[in-house]
XYZ file of N, CA and C in Angstrom:
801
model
N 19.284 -3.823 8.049
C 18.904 -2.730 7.165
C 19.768 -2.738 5.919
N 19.083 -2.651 4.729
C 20.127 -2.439 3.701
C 20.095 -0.817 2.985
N 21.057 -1.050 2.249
C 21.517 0.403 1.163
C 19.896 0.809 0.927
N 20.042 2.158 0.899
C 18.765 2.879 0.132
C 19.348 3.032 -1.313
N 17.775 2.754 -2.021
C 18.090 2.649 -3.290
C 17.013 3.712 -4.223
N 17.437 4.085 -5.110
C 16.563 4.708 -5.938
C 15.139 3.869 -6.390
N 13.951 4.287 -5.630
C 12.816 3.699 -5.884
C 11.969 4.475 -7.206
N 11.649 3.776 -7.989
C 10.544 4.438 -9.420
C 9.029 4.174 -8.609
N 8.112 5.772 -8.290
C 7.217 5.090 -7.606
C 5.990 6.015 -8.471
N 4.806 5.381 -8.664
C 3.343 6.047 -9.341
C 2.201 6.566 -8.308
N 2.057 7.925 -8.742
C 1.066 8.345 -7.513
C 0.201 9.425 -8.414
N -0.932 9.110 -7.498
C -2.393 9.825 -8.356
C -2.619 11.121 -7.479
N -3.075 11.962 -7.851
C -3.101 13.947 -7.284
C -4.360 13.446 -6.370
N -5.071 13.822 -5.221
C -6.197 13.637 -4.591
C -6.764 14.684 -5.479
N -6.934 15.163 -6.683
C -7.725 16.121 -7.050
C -9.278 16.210 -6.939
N -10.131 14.838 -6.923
C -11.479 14.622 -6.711
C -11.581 13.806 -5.416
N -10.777 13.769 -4.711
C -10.873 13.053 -3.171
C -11.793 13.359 -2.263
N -13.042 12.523 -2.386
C -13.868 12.717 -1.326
C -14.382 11.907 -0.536
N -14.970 11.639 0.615
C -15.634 10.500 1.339
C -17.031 10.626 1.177
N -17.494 9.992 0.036
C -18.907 9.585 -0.188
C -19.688 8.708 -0.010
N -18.874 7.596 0.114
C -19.179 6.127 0.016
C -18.603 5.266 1.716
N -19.129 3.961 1.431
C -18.490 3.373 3.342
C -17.821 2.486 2.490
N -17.097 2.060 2.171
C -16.318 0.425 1.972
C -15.327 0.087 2.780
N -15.033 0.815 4.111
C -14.121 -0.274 4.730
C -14.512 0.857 6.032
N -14.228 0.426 7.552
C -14.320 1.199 8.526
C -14.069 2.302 9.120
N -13.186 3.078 8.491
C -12.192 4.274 8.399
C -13.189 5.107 7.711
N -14.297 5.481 6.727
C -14.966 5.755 6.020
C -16.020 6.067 6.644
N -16.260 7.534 6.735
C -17.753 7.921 7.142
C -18.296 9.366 5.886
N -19.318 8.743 5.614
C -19.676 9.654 4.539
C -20.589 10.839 4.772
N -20.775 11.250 6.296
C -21.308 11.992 7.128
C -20.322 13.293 7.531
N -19.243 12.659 7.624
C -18.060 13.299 8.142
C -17.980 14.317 7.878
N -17.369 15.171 7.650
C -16.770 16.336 6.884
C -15.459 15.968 6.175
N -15.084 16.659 5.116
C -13.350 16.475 4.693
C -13.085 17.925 3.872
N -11.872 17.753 3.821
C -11.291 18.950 2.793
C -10.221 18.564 1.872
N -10.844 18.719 0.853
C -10.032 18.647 -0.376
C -8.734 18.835 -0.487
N -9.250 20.510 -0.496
C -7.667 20.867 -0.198
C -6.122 20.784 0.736
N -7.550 20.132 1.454
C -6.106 20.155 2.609
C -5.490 18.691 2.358
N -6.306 17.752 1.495
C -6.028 16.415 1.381
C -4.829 16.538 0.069
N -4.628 17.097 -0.767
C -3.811 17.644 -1.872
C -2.862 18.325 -1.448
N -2.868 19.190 -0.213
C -1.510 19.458 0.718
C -0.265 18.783 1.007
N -1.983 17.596 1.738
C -0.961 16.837 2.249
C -0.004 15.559 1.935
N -0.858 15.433 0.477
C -0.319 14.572 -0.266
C 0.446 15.266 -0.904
N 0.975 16.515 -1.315
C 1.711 16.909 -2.028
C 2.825 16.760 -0.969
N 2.842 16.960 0.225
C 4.370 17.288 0.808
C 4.702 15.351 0.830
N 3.581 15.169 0.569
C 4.528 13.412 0.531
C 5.322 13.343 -0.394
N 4.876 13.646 -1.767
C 5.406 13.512 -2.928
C 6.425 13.936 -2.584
N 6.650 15.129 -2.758
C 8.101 16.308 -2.750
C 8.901 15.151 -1.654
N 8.484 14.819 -0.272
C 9.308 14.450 0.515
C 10.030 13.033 -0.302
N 9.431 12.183 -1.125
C 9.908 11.338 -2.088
C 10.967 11.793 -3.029
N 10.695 12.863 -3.605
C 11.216 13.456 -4.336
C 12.741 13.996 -3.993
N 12.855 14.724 -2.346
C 13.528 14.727 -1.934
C 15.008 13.933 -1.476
N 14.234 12.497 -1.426
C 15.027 11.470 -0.881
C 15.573 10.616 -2.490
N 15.027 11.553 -3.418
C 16.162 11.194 -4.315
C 15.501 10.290 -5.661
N 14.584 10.048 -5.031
C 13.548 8.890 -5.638
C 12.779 9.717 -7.149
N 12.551 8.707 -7.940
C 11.164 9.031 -9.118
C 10.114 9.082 -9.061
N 9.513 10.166 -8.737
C 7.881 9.725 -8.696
C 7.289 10.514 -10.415
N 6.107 9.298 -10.747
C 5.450 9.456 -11.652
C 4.076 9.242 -11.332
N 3.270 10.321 -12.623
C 1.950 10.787 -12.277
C 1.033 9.988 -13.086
N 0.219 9.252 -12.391
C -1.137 9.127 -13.571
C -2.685 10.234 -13.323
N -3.080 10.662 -14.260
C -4.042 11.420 -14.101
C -5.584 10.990 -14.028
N -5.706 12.057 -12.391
C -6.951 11.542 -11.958
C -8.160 11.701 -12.597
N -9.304 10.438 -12.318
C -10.298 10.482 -13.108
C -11.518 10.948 -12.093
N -12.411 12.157 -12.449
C -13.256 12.204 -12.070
C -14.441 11.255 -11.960
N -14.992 11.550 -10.474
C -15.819 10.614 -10.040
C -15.097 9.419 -9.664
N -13.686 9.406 -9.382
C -12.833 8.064 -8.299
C -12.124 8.496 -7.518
N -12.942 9.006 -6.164
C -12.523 9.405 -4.858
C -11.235 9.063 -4.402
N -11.046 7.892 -4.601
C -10.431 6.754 -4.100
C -8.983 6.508 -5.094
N -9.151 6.767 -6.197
C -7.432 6.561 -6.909
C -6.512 7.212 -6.606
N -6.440 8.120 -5.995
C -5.523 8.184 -5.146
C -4.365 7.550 -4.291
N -4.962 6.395 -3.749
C -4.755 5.224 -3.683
C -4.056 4.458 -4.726
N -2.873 4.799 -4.863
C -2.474 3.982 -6.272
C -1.807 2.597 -5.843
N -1.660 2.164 -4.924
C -1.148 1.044 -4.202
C -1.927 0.351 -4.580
N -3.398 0.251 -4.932
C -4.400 -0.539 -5.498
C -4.528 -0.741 -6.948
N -3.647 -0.204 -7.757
C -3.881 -0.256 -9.083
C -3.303 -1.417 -9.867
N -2.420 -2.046 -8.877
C -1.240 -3.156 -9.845
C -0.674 -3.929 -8.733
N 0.355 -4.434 -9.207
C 1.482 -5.367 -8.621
C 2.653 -5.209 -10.062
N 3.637 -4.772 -9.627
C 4.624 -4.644 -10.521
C 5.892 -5.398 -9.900
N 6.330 -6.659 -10.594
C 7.807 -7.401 -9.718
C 8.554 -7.343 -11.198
N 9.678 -7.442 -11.178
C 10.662 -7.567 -12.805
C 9.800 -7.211 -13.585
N 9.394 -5.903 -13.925
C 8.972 -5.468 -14.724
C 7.642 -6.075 -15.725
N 6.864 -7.110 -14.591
C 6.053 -7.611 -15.132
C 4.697 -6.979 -14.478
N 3.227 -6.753 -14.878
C 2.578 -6.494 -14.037
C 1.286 -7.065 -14.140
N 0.554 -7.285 -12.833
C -0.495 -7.908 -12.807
C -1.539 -7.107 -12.462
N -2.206 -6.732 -13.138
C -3.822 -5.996 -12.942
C -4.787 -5.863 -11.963
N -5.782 -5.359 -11.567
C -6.515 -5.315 -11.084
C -8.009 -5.665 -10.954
N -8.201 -6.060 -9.886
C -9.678 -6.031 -9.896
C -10.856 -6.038 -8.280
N -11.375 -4.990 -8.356
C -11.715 -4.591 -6.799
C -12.680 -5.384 -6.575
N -13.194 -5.412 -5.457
C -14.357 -5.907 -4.556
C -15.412 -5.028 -5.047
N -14.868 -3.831 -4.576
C -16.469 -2.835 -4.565
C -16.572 -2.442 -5.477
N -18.031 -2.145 -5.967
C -17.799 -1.420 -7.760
C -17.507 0.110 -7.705
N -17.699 0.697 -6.539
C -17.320 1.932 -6.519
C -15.886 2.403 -6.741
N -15.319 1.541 -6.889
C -13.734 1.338 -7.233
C -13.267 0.666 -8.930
N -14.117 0.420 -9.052
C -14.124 -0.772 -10.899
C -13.269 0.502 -11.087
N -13.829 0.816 -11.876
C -13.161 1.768 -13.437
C -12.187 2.484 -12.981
N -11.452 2.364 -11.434
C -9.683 2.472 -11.268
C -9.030 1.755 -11.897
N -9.452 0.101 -11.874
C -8.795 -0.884 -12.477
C -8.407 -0.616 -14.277
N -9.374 -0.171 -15.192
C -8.915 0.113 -16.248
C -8.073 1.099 -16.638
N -7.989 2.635 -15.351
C -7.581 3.418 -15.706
C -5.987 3.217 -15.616
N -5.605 2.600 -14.366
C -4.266 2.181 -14.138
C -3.767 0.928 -14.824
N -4.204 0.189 -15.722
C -4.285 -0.833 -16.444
C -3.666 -0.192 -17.734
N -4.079 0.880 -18.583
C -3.926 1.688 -19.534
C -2.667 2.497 -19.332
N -2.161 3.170 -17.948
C -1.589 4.044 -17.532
C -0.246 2.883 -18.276
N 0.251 1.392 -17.764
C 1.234 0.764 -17.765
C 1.379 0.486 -19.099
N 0.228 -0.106 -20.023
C 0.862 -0.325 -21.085
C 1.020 1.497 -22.108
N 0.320 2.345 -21.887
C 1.382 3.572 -22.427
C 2.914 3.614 -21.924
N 3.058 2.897 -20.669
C 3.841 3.073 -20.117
C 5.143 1.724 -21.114
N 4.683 1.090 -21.527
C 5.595 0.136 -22.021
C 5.277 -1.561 -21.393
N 4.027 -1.635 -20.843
C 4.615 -2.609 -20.242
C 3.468 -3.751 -20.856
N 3.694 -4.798 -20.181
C 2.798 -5.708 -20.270
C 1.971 -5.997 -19.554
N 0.713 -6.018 -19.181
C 0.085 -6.501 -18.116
C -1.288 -7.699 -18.416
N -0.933 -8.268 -17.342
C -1.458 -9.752 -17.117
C -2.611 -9.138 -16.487
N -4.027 -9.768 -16.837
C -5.143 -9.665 -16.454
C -5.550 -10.137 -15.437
N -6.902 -9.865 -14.270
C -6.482 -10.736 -13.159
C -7.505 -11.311 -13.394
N -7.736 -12.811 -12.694
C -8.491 -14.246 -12.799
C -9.645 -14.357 -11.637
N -8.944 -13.482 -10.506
C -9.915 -13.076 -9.393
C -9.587 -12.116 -8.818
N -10.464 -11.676 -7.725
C -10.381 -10.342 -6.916
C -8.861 -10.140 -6.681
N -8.462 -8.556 -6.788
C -6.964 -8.694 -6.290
C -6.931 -7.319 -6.194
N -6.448 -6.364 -4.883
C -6.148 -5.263 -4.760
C -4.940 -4.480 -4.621
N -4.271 -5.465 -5.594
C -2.987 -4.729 -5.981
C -1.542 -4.807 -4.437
N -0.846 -4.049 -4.798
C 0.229 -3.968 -3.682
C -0.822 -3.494 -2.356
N -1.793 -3.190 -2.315
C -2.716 -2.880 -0.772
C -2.717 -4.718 -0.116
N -2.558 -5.505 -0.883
C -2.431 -7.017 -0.046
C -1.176 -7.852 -0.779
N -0.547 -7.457 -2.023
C 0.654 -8.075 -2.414
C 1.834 -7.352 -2.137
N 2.578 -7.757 -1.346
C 3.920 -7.083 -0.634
C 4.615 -7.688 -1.144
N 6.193 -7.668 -1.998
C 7.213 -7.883 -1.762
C 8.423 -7.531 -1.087
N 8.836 -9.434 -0.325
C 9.496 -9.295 0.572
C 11.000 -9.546 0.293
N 11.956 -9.165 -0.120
C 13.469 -9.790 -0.957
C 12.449 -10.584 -1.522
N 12.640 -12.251 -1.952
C 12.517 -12.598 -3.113
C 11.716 -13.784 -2.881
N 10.670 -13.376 -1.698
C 8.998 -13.720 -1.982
C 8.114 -13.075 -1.917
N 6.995 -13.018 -1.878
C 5.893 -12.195 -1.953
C 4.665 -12.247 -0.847
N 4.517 -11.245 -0.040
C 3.407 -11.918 0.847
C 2.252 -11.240 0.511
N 1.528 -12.199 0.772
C -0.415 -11.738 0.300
C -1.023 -11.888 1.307
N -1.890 -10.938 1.434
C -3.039 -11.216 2.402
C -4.408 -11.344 1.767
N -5.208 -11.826 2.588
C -6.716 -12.353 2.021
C -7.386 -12.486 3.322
N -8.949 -12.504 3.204
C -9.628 -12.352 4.110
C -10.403 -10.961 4.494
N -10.461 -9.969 3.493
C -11.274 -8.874 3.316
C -11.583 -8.266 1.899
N -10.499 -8.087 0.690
C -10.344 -7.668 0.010
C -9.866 -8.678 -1.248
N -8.790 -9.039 -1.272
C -8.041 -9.604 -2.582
C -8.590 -11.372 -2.207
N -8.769 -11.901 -2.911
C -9.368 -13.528 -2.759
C -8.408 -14.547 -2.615
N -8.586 -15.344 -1.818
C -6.780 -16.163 -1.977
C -6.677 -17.226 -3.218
N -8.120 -17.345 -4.205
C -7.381 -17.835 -5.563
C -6.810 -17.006 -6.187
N -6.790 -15.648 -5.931
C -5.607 -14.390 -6.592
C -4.035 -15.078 -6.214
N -4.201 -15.486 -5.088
C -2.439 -15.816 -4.534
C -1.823 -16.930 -5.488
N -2.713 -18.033 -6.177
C -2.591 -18.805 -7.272
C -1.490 -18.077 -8.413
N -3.002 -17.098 -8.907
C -2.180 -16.616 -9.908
C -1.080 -15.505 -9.936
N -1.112 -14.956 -8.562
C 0.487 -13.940 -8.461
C 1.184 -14.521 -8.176
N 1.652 -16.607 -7.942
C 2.813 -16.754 -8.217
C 2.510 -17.289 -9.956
N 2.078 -17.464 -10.149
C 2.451 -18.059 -11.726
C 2.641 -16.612 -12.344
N 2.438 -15.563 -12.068
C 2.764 -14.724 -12.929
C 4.206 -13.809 -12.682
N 4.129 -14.031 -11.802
C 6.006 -13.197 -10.824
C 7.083 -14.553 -10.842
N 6.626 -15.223 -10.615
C 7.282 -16.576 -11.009
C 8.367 -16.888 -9.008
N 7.705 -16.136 -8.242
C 8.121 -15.768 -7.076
C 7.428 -16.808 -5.834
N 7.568 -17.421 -4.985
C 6.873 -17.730 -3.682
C 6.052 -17.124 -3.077
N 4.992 -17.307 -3.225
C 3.802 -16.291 -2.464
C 3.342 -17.183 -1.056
N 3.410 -16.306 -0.100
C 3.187 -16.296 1.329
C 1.997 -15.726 1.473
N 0.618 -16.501 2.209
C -0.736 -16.631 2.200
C -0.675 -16.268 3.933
N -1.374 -14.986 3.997
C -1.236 -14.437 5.334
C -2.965 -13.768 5.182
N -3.783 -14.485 6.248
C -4.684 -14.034 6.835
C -5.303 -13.311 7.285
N -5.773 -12.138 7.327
C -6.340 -10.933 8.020
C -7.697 -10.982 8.457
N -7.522 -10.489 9.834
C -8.784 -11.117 10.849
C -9.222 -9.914 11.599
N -8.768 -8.805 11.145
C -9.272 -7.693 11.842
C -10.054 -6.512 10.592
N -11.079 -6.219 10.844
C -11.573 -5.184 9.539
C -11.475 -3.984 9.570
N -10.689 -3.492 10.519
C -10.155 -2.288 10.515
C -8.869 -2.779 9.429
N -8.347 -3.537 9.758
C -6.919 -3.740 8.589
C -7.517 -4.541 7.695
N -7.801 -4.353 6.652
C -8.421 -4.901 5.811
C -7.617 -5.339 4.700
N -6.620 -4.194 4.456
C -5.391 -4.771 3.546
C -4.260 -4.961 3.826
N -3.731 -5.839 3.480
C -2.427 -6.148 4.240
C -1.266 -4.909 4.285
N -1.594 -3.912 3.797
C -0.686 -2.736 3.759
C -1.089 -2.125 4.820
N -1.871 -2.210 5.569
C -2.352 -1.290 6.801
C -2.234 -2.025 7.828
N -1.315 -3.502 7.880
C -1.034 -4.075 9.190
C 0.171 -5.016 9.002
N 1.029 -4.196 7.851
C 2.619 -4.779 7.635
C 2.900 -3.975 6.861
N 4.398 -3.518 7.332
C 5.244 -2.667 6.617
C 6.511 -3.357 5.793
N 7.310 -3.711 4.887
C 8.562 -4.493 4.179
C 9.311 -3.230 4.521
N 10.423 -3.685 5.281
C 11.610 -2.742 5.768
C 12.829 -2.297 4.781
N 12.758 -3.759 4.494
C 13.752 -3.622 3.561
C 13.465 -5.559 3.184
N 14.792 -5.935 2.152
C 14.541 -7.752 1.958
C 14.681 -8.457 2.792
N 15.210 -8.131 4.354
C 14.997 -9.602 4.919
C 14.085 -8.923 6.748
N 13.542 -7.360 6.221
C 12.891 -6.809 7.514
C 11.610 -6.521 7.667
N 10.887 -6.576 8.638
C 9.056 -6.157 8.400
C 8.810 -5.389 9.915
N 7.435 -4.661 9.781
C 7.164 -4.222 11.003
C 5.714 -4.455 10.388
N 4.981 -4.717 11.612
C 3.762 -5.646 11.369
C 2.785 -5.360 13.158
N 1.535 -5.529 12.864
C 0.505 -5.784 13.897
C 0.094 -7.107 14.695
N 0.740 -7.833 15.396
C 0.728 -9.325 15.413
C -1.231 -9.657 15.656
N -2.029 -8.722 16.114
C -3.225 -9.061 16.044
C -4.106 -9.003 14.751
N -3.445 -8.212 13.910
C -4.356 -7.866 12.724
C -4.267 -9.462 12.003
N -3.285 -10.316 12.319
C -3.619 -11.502 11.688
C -4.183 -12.932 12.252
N -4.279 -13.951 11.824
C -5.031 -14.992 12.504
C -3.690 -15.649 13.085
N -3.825 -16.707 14.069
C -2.603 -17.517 14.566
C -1.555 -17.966 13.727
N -1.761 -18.674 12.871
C -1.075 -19.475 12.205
C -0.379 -18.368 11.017
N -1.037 -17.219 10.703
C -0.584 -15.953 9.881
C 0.809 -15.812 11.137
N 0.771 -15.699 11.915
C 1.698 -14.846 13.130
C 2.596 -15.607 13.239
N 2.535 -16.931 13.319
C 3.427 -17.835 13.309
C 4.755 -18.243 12.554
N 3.398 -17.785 10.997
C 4.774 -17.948 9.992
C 5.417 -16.505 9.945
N 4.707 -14.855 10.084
C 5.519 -14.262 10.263
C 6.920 -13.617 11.430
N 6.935 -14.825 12.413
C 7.431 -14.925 13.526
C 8.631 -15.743 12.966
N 8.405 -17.281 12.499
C 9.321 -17.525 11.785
C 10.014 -16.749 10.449
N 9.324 -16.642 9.842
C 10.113 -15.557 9.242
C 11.207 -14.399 9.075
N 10.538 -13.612 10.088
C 11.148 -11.979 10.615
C 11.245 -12.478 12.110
N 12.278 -12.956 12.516
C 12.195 -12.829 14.042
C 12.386 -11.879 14.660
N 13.249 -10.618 13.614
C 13.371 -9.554 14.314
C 12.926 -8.349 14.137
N 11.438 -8.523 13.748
C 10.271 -7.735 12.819
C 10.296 -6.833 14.022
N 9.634 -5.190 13.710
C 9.411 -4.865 14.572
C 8.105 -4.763 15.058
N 7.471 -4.518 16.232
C 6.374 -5.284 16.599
C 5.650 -3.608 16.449
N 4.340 -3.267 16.196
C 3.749 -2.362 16.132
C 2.489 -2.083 16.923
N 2.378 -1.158 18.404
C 1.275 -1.177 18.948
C 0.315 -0.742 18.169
N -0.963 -1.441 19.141
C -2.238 -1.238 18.832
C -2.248 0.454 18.795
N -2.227 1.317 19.147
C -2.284 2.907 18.947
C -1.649 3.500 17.951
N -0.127 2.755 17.546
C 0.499 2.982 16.252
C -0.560 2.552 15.012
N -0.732 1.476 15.151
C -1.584 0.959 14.321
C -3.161 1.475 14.137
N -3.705 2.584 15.144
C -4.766 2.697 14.452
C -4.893 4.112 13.928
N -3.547 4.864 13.751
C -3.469 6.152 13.089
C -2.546 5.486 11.889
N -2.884 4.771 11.087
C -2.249 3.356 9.861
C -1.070 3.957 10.219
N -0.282 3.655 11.277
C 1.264 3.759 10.910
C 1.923 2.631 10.631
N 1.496 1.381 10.276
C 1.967 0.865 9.072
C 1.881 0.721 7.929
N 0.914 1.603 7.399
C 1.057 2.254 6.547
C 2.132 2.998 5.415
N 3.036 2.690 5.281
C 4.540 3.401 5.786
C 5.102 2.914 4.330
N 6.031 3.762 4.000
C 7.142 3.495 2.740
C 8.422 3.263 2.823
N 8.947 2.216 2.447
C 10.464 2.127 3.108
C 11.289 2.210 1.854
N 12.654 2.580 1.864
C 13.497 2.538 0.606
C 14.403 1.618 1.216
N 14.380 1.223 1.894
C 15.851 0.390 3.306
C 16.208 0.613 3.956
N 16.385 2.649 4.238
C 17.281 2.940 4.860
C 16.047 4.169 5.830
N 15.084 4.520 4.590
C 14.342 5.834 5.221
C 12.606 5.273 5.586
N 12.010 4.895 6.591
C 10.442 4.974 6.736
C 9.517 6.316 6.658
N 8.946 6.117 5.332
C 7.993 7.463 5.560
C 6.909 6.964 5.792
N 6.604 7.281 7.543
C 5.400 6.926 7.891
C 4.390 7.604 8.411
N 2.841 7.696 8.696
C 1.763 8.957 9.600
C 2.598 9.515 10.465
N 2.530 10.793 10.815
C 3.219 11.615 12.216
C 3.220 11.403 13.029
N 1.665 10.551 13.515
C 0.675 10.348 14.866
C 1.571 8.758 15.142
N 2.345 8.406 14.147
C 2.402 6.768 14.837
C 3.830 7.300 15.838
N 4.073 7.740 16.904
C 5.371 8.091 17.536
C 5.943 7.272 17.519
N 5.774 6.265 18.477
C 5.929 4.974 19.155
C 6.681 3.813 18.214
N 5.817 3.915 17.271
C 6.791 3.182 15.721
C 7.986 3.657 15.363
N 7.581 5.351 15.177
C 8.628 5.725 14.841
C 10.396 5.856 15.615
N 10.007 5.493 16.889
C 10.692 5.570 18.060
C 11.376 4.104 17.612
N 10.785 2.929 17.601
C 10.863 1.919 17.383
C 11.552 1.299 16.140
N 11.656 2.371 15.059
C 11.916 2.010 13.693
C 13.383 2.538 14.184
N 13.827 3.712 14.326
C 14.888 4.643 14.764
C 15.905 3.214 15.590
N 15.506 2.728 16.446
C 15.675 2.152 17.421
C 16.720 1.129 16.743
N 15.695 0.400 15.676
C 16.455 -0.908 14.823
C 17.400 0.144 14.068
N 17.311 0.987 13.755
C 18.122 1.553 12.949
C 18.007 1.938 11.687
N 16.792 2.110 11.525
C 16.146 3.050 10.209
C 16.341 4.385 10.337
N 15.980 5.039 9.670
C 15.257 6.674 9.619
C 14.082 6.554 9.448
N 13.096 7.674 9.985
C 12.310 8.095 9.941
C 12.024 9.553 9.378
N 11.108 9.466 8.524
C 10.546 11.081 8.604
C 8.530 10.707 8.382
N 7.857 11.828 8.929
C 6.454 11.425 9.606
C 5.892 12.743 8.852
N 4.700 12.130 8.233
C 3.728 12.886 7.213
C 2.409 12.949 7.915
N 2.043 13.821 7.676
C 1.056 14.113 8.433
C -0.306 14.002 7.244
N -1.344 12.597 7.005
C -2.446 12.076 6.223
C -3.346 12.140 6.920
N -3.603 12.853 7.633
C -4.672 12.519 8.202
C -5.846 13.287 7.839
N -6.239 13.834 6.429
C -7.126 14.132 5.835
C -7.239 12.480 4.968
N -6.277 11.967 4.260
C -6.489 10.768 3.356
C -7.120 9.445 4.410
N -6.328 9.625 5.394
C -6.909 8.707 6.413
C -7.958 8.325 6.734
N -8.924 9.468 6.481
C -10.735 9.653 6.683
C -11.093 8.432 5.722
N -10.346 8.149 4.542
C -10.902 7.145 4.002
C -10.072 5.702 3.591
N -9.022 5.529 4.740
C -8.546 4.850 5.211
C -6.811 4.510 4.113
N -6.685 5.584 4.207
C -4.916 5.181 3.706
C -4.162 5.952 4.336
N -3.159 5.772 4.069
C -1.800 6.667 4.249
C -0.850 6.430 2.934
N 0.487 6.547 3.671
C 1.641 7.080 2.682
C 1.767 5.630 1.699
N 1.870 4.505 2.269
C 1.717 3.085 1.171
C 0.358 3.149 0.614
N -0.412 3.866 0.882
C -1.403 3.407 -0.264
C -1.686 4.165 -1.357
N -0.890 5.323 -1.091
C -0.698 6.772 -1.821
C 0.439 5.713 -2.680
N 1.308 4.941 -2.765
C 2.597 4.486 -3.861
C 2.509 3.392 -4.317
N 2.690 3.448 -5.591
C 2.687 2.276 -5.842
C 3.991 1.840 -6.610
N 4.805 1.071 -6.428
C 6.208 0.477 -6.510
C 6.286 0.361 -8.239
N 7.009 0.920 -9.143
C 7.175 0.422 -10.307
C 8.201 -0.406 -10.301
N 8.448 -1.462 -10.448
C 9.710 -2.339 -10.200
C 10.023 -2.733 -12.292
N 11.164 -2.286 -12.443
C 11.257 -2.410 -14.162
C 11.861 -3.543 -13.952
């Protein structure tokens, strides 16, 4: 485990958050939901960020995108460089420009993307490589161009289950040399290298994993992860993290939690 550090992180208000649409399995547009209670509960995330010392910054939500909320999907930010977006579903497009705009007001530069890519929801950084997943969402000629543009080692990890569709919902980065991960959500040879890798990853049941408790935000020292994942959280404690447990399970209806609610500004 290392030092907790002051994280700069971007998060969108659920102000128009609704389940209208199906794009991934978690999603029923039959369902019922509540707004408000989804803006609750994303607010006590924030504050609980806020709490732990951290920056959080706002981009403002656009009506008619259920889904930006989700700001984990808007970018990839490593040394202050950032790489753009671009979704699968079109019911998601015009996030990509809005958070595209948000960075360069913001100062920055951003690199356009060449193919499908859903942002930190499948580009993780791990200390000082990068792991990607592909196989539902982001395309693995995206993994091409997020190393030429981070200038970093990108690690090509498989996802074989469609309930985890993005690699943020079946691996957590602990800290630079720690992970907690689903060993089924990936294909063999995915497991292998994250086995070599993290030998001392922590392993995440199937029941943790299907209330997204890897889902989860780490600073090094603190996991903010779903309430419902106990067992993780028992498990995280165990290696010697902290824990504190948010209760998403209005955002969940359309398949995120607390990592897909953040998205990492790295300057």
């Amino acid at each position: 485990m290392t030092t907790a550090a002051a994280r700069r992180w971007l998060m969108c208000r659920p102000t128009y958050f609704a389940v209208t649409y199906r794009i991934n399995p978690w999603m029923d547009p039959t369902a019922p939901y509540d707004n408000g209670l989804a803006v609750a509960q994303w607010e006590t995330l924030r504050q609980t960020f806020l709490g732990l010392g951290h920056t959080v910054e706002l981009i403002e939500p656009v009506p008619g995108l259920p889904d930006m909320v989700f700001a984990a999907n808007g970018a990839t930010v490593v040394d202050g460089k950032v790489l753009g977006v671009q979704f699968r579903d079109a019911e998601r497009a015009d996030e990509a420009p809005a958070y595209k705009a948000w960075f360069e007001r913001a100062g920055f530069d951003v690199t356009d993307p060449k193919h499908t890519n859903e942002g930190e929801g499948d580009i993780l950084l791990a200390g000082d490589v990068l792991l990607a997943g592909t196989g539902f969402r982001t395309s693995h000629a995206a993994h091409a161009q997020t190393q030429e543009v981070f200038g970093r080692p990108v690690i090509t990890l498989q996802l074989v289950d469609p309930a985890y569709y993005h690699l943020d919902t079946a691996l957590c980065v602990l800290d630079e040399k720690n992970i907690a991960y689903l060993p089924s959500a990936f294909s063999p040879g995915s497991q292998a290298v994250l086995r070599r890798m993290f030998p001392d990853a922590v392993i995440a049941t199937a029941a943790d994993a299907a209330v997204l408790g890897l889902n989860a935000v780490s600073d090094g020292r603190t996991v903010v992860l779903p309430a419902q994942a106990t067992d993780l959280a028992a498990a995280l404690r165990a290696a010697g993290y902290e824990t504190i447990g948010i209760d998403l399970s209005e955002l969940r209806k359309a398949g995120g939690g607390p990592k897909c609610c953040t998205l990492e500004v790295r300057a």
